[in-house]
Every structure is written in structure tokens, then in C-alpha cells.
PDB file of C-alpha atoms in Angstrom:
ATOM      1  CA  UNK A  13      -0.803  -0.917 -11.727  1.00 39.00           C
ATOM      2  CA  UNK A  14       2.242   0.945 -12.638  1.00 40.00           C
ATOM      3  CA  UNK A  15       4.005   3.937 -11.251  1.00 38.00           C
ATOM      4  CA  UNK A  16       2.396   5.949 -14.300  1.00 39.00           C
ATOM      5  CA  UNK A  17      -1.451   5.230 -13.582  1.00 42.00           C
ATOM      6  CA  UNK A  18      -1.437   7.380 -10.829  1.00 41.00           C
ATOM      7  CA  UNK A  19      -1.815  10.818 -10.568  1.00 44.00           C
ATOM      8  CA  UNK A  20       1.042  13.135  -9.798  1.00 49.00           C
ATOM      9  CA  UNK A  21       0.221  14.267  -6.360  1.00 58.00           C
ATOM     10  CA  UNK A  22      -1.347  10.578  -5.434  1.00 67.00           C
ATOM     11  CA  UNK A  23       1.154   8.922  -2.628  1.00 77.00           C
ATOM     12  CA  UNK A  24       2.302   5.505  -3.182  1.00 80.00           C
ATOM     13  CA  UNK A  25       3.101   2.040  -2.585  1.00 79.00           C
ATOM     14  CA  UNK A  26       5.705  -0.515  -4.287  1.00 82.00           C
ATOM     15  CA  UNK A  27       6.405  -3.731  -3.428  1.00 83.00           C
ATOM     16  CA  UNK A  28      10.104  -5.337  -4.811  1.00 85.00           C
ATOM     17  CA  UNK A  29      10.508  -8.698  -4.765  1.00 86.00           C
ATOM     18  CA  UNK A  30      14.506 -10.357  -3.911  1.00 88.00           C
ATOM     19  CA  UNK A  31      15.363 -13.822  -4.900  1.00 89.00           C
ATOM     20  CA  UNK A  32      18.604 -14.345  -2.707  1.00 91.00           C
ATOM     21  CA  UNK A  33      20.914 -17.033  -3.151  1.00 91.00           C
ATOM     22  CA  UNK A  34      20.713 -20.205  -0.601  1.00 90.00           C
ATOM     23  CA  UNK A  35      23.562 -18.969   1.655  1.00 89.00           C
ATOM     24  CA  UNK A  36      23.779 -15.592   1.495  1.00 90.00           C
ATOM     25  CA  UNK A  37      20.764 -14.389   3.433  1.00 88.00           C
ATOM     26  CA  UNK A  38      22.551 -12.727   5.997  1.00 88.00           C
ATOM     27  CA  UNK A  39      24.457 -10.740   3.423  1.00 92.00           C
ATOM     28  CA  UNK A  40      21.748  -9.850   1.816  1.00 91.00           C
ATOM     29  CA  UNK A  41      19.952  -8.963   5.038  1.00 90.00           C
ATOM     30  CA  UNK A  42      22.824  -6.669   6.511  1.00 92.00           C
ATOM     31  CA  UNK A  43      22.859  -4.771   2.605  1.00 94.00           C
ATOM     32  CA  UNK A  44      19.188  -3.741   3.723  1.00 92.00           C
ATOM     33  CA  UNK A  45      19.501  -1.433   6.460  1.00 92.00           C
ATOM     34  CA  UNK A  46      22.191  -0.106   4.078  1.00 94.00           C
ATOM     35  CA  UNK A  47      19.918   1.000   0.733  1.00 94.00           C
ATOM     36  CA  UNK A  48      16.932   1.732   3.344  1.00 92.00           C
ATOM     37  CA  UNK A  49      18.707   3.836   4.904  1.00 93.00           C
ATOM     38  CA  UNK A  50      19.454   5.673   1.438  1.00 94.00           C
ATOM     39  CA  UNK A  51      15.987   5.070   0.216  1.00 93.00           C
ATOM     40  CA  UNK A  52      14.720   7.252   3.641  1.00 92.00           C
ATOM     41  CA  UNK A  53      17.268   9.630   2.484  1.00 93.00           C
ATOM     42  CA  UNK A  54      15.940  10.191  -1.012  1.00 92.00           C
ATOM     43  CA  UNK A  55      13.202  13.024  -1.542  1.00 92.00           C
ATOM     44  CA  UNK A  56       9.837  11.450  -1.098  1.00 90.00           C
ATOM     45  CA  UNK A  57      10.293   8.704   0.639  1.00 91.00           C
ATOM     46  CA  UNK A  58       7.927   8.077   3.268  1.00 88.00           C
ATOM     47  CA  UNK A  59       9.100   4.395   4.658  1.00 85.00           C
ATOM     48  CA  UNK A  60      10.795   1.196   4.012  1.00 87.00           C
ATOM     49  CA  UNK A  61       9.892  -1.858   5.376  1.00 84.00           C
ATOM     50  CA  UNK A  62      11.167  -5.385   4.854  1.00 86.00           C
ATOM     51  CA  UNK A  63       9.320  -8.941   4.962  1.00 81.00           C
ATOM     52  CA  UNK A  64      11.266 -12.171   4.634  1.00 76.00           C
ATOM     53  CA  UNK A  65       8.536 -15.142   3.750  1.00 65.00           C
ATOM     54  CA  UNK A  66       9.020 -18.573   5.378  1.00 64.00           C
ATOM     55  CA  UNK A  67      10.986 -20.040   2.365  1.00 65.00           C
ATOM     56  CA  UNK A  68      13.592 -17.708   3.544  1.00 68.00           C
ATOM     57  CA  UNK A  69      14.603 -16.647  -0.452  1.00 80.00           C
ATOM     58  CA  UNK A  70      12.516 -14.076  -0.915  1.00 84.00           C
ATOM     59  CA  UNK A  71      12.385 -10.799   0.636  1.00 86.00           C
ATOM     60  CA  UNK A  72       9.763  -8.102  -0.242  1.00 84.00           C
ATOM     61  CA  UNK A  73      10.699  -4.673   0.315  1.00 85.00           C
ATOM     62  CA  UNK A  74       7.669  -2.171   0.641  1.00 83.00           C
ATOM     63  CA  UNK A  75       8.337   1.256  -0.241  1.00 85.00           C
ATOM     64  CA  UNK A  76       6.233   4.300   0.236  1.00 84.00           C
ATOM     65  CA  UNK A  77       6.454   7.316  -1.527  1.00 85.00           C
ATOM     66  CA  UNK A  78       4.636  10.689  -1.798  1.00 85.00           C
ATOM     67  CA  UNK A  79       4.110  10.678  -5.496  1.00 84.00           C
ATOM     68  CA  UNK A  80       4.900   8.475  -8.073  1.00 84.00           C
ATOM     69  CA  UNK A  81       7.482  10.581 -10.004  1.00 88.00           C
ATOM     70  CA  UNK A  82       9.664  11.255  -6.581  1.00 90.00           C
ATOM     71  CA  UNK A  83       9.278   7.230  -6.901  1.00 88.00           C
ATOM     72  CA  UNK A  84      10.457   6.490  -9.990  1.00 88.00           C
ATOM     73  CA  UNK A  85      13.449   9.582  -9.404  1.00 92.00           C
ATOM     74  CA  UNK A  86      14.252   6.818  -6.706  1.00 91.00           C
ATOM     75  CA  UNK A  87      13.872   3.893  -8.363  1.00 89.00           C
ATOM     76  CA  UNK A  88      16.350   5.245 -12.023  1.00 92.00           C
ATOM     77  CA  UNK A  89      18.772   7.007  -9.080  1.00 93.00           C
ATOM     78  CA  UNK A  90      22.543   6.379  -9.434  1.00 94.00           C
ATOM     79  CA  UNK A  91      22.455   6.245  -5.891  1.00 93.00           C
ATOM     80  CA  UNK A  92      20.067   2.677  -5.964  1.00 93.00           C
ATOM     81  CA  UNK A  93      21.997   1.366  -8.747  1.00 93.00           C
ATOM     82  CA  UNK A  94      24.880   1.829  -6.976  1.00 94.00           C
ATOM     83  CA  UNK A  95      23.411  -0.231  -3.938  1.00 94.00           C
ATOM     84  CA  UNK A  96      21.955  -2.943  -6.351  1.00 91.00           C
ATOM     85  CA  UNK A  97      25.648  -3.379  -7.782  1.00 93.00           C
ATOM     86  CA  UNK A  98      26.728  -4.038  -4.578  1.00 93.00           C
ATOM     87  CA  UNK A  99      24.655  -7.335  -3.932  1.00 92.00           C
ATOM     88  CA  UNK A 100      25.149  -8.861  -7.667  1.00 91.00           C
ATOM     89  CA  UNK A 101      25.507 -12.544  -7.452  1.00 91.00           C
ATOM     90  CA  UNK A 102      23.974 -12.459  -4.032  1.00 91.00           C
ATOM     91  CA  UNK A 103      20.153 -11.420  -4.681  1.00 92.00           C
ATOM     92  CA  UNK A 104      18.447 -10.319  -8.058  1.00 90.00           C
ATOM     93  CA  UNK A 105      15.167  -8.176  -8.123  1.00 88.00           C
ATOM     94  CA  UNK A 106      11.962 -10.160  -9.722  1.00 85.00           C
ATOM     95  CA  UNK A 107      11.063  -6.843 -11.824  1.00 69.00           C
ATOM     96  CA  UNK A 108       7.955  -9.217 -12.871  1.00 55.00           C
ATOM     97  CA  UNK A 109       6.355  -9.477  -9.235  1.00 53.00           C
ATOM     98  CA  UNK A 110       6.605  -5.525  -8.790  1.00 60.00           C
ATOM     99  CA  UNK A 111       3.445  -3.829  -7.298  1.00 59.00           C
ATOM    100  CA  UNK A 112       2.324  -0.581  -7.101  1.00 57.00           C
ATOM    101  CA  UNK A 113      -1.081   0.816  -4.930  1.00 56.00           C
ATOM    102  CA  UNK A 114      -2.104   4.474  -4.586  1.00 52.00           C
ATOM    103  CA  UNK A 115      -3.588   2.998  -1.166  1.00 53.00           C
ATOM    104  CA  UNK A 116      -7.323   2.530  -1.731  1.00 56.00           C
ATOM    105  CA  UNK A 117      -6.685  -1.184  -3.136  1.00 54.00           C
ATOM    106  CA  UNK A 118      -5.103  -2.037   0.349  1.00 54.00           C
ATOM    107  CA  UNK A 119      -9.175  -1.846   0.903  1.00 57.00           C
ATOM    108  CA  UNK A 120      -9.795  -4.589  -1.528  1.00 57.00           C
ATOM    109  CA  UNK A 121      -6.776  -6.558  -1.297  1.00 55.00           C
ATOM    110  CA  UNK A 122      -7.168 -10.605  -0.924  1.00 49.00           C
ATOM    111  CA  UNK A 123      -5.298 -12.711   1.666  1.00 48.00           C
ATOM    112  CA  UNK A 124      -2.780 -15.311  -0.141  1.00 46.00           C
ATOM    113  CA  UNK A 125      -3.535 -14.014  -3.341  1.00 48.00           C
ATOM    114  CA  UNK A 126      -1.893 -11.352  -5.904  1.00 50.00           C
ATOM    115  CA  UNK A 127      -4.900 -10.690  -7.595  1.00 54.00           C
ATOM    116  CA  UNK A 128      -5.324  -7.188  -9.258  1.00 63.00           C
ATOM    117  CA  UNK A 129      -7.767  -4.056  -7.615  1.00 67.00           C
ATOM    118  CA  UNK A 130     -10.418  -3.457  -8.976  1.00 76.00           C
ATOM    119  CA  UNK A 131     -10.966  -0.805 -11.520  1.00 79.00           C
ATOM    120  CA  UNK A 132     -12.113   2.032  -9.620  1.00 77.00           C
ATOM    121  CA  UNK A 133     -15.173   2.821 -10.123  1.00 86.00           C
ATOM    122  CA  UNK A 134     -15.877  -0.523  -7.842  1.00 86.00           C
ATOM    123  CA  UNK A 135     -13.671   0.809  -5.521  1.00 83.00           C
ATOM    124  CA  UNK A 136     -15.541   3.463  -5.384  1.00 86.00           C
ATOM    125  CA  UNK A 137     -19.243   2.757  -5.088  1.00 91.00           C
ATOM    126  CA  UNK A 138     -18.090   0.077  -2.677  1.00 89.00           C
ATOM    127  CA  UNK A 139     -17.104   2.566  -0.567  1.00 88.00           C
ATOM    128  CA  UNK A 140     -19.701   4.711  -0.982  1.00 91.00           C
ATOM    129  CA  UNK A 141     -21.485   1.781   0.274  1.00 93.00           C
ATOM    130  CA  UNK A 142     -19.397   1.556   3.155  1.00 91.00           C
ATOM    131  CA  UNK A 143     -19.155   4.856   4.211  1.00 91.00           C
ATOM    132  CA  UNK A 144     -22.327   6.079   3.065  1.00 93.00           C
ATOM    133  CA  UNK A 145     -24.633   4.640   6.488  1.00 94.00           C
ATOM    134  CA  UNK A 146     -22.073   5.389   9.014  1.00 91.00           C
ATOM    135  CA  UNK A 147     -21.975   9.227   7.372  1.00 91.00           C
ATOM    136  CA  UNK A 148     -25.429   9.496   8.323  1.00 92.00           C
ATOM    137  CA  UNK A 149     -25.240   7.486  11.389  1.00 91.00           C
ATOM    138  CA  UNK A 150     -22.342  10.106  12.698  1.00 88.00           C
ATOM    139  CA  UNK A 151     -23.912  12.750  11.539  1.00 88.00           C
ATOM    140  CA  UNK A 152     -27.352  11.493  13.129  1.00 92.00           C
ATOM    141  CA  UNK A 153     -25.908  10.604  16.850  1.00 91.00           C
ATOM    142  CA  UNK A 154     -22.728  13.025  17.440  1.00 88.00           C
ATOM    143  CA  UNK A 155     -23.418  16.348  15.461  1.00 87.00           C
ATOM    144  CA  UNK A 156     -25.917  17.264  17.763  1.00 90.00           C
ATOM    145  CA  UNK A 157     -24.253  16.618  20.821  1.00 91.00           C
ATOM    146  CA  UNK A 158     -20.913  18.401  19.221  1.00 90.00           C
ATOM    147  CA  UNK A 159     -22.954  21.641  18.102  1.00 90.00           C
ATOM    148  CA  UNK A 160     -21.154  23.779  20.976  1.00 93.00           C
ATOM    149  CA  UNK A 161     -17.843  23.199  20.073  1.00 91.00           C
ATOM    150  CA  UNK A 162     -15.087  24.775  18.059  1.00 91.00           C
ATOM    151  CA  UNK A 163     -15.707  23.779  13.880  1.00 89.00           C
ATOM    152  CA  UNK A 164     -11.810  22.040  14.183  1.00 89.00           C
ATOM    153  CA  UNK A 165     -12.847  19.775  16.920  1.00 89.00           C
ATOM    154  CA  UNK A 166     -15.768  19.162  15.800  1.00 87.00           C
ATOM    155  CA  UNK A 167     -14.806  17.964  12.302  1.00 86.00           C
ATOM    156  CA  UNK A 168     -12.331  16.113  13.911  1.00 88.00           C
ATOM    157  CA  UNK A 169     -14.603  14.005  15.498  1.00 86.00           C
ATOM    158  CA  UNK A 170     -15.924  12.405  11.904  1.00 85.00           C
ATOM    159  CA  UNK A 171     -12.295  11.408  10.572  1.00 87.00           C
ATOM    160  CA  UNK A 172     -11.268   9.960  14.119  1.00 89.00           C
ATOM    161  CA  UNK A 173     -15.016   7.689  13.970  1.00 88.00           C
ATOM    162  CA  UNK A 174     -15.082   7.196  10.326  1.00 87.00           C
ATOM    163  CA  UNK A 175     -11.651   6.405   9.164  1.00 85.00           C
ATOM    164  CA  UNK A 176     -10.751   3.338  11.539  1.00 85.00           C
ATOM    165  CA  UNK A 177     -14.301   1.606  11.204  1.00 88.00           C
ATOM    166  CA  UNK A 178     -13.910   1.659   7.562  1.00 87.00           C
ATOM    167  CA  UNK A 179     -10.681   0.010   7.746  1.00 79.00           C
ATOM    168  CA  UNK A 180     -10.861  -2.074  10.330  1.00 77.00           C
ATOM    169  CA  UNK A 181     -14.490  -3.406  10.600  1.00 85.00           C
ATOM    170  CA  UNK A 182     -16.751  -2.465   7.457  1.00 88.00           C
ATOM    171  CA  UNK A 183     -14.281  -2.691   4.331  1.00 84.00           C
ATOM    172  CA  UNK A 184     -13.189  -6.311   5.317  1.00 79.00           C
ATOM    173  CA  UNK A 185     -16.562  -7.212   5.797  1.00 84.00           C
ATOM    174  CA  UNK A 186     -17.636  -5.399   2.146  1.00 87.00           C
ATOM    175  CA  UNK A 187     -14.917  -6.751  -0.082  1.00 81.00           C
ATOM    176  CA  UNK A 188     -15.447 -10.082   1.634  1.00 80.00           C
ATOM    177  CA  UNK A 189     -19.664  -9.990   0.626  1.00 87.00           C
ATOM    178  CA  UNK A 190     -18.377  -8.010  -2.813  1.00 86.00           C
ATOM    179  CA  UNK A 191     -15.833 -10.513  -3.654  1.00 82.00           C
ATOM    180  CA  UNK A 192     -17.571 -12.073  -6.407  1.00 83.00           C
ATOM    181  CA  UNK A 193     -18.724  -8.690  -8.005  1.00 87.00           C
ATOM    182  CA  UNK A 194     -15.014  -6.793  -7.161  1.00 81.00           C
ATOM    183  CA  UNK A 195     -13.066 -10.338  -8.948  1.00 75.00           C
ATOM    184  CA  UNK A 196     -15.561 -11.742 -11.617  1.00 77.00           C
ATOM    185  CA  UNK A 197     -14.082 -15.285 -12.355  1.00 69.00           C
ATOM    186  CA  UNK A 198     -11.452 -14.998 -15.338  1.00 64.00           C
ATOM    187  CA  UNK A 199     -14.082 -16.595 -17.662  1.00 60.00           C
ATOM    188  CA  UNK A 200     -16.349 -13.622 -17.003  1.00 49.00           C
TER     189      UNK A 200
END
């Protein structure tokens, strides 16, 4: 997905990927916490993190952003190229394994694997099947018991039940039983 299939006001997420020279990690590592600390800098920006896999000569550098135009501002900036001249001959970007996500596909993402979200539509009724039963299950055992209460505490209370188990317990479980369905075989 690129920065351009989202919409304007959608936040979102990049992964770069660094091929750094045998030798020159610790360069590359200390020029980093230099360009993050830019990057944080820039308008938009809403994080960097780092990961260094166990080969040790790649890095992947996840960015978050609150829009995809404040990302792409970021990502043509003379401030960037600037830090990207700085490391030439030490580490060059893989502009082939870049990655965007507007956040919904970390729902439907695959361990090990770089396959591509689903369109969205799946993503959708998927989650409509996810969310759907513990909507009415919420709304079934707490709404009457949080009748008395004031309407900002009380909507609080579906967010704070609903958001975690979705992440943590029921999407998992739903991509994982969807797989098939969400990632037809290439022949398909």
C-alpha cells in the first residue's frame, strides 16, 4: 500500500528497510538517534522506532505519522536527505521493501511473512464479525448496570472492554480461522 491509498486525515505507518555494510553497524546505529531525533521533530510525526534483525545488516525503522501527506513532507524533506547523505557508503535504504499501513492491517498481519492486507472490505466484515457479538454482549451485561452514571463514563466503559479484546484475544483468533479466505493461495 502506498502513502497515496490512504485518505488524507488517515494516520500512518512506514516501515524502511537499511542494508548496512559488515562493519559499520555501530556507525550506522549512533546516525539513528540522530535522524530520529529530526524525524520526532518534523510536523506529524508521531514515533520512531528501530529493530535490528538477527543477521545484524538490516535495520527496519518504523515510522508513524498522522497523515500520509505530513509523511511524505517528511520523507522529500531537505532535512532527511541531508541525514541520508550523511551515512552514504555506510547503509543504503531498500526503497523496494517499504511498507505502509493505515493501522487496521496490523489486525490481519501474518507472523514471518510480508504478505499484503487484505482489500478492505475483508477487513471489514471480519471485523464486523469480531466485534459484532461482543457489541451485544457489552451492551447486554454492563449497560444496565452503568444506566446511573454520567453518558462520558459510561461510553467509556465500551472502548476500554471492546478495544483490547479485539486486539488482543478475538482478531488473532479471526485472521488465524480467516486465513484461507483473507490470503486465497496465489493460484486463486
Amino acid at each position: 500500500m502506498s502513502t497515496t491509498d490512504v485518505r488524507h486525515g488517515d494516520p500512518v505507518t512506514t516501515v524502511l528497510t537499511w542494508r548496512v555494510r559488515p562493519g559499520h553497524e555501530h556507525e550506522f546505529e549512533h546516525w539513528t538517534h540522530g535522524i530520529t531525533r529530526c524525524a520526532r521533530a518534523f510536523p506529524g510525526n508521531e514515533g520512531v522506532s528501530w529493530l535490528r534483525p538477527e543477521d545484524g545488516h538490516l535495520f527496519h525503522a518504523v515510522l508513524r505519522w498522522s497523515d500520509p501527506h505530513r509523511l511524505a513532507a517528511w520523507l522529500e524533506s531537505e532535512e532527511r536527505a541531508t541525514w541520508h547523505a550523511r551515512i552514504e557508503g555506510i547503509a543504503t535504504e531498500i526503497s523496494s521493501e517499504r511498507q505502509s499501513t493505515t493501522g487496521l492491517e496490523t489486525w490481519f498481519a501474518l507472523p514471518g511473512t510480508t504478505a499484503q492486507a487484505p482489500p478492505r472490505w475483508k477487513m471489514v466484515l471480519t471485523t464486523f464479525l469480531g466485534a459484532y457479538p461482543l457489541t451485544f454482549l457489552i451492551q447486554w451485561l454492563a449497560a444496565p448496570h452503568t444506566m446511573t452514571w454520567a453518558l462520558p463514563l459510561r461510553a467509556a466503559v465500551f472502548p476500554v472492554v471492546l478495544l483490547p479484546t479485539l486486539t488482543y484475544l478475538v482478531m488473532p483468533r479471526l485472521s488465524r480461522l480467516l486465513r484461507l479466505w483473507l490470503y486465497p493461495p496465489p493460484d486463486h
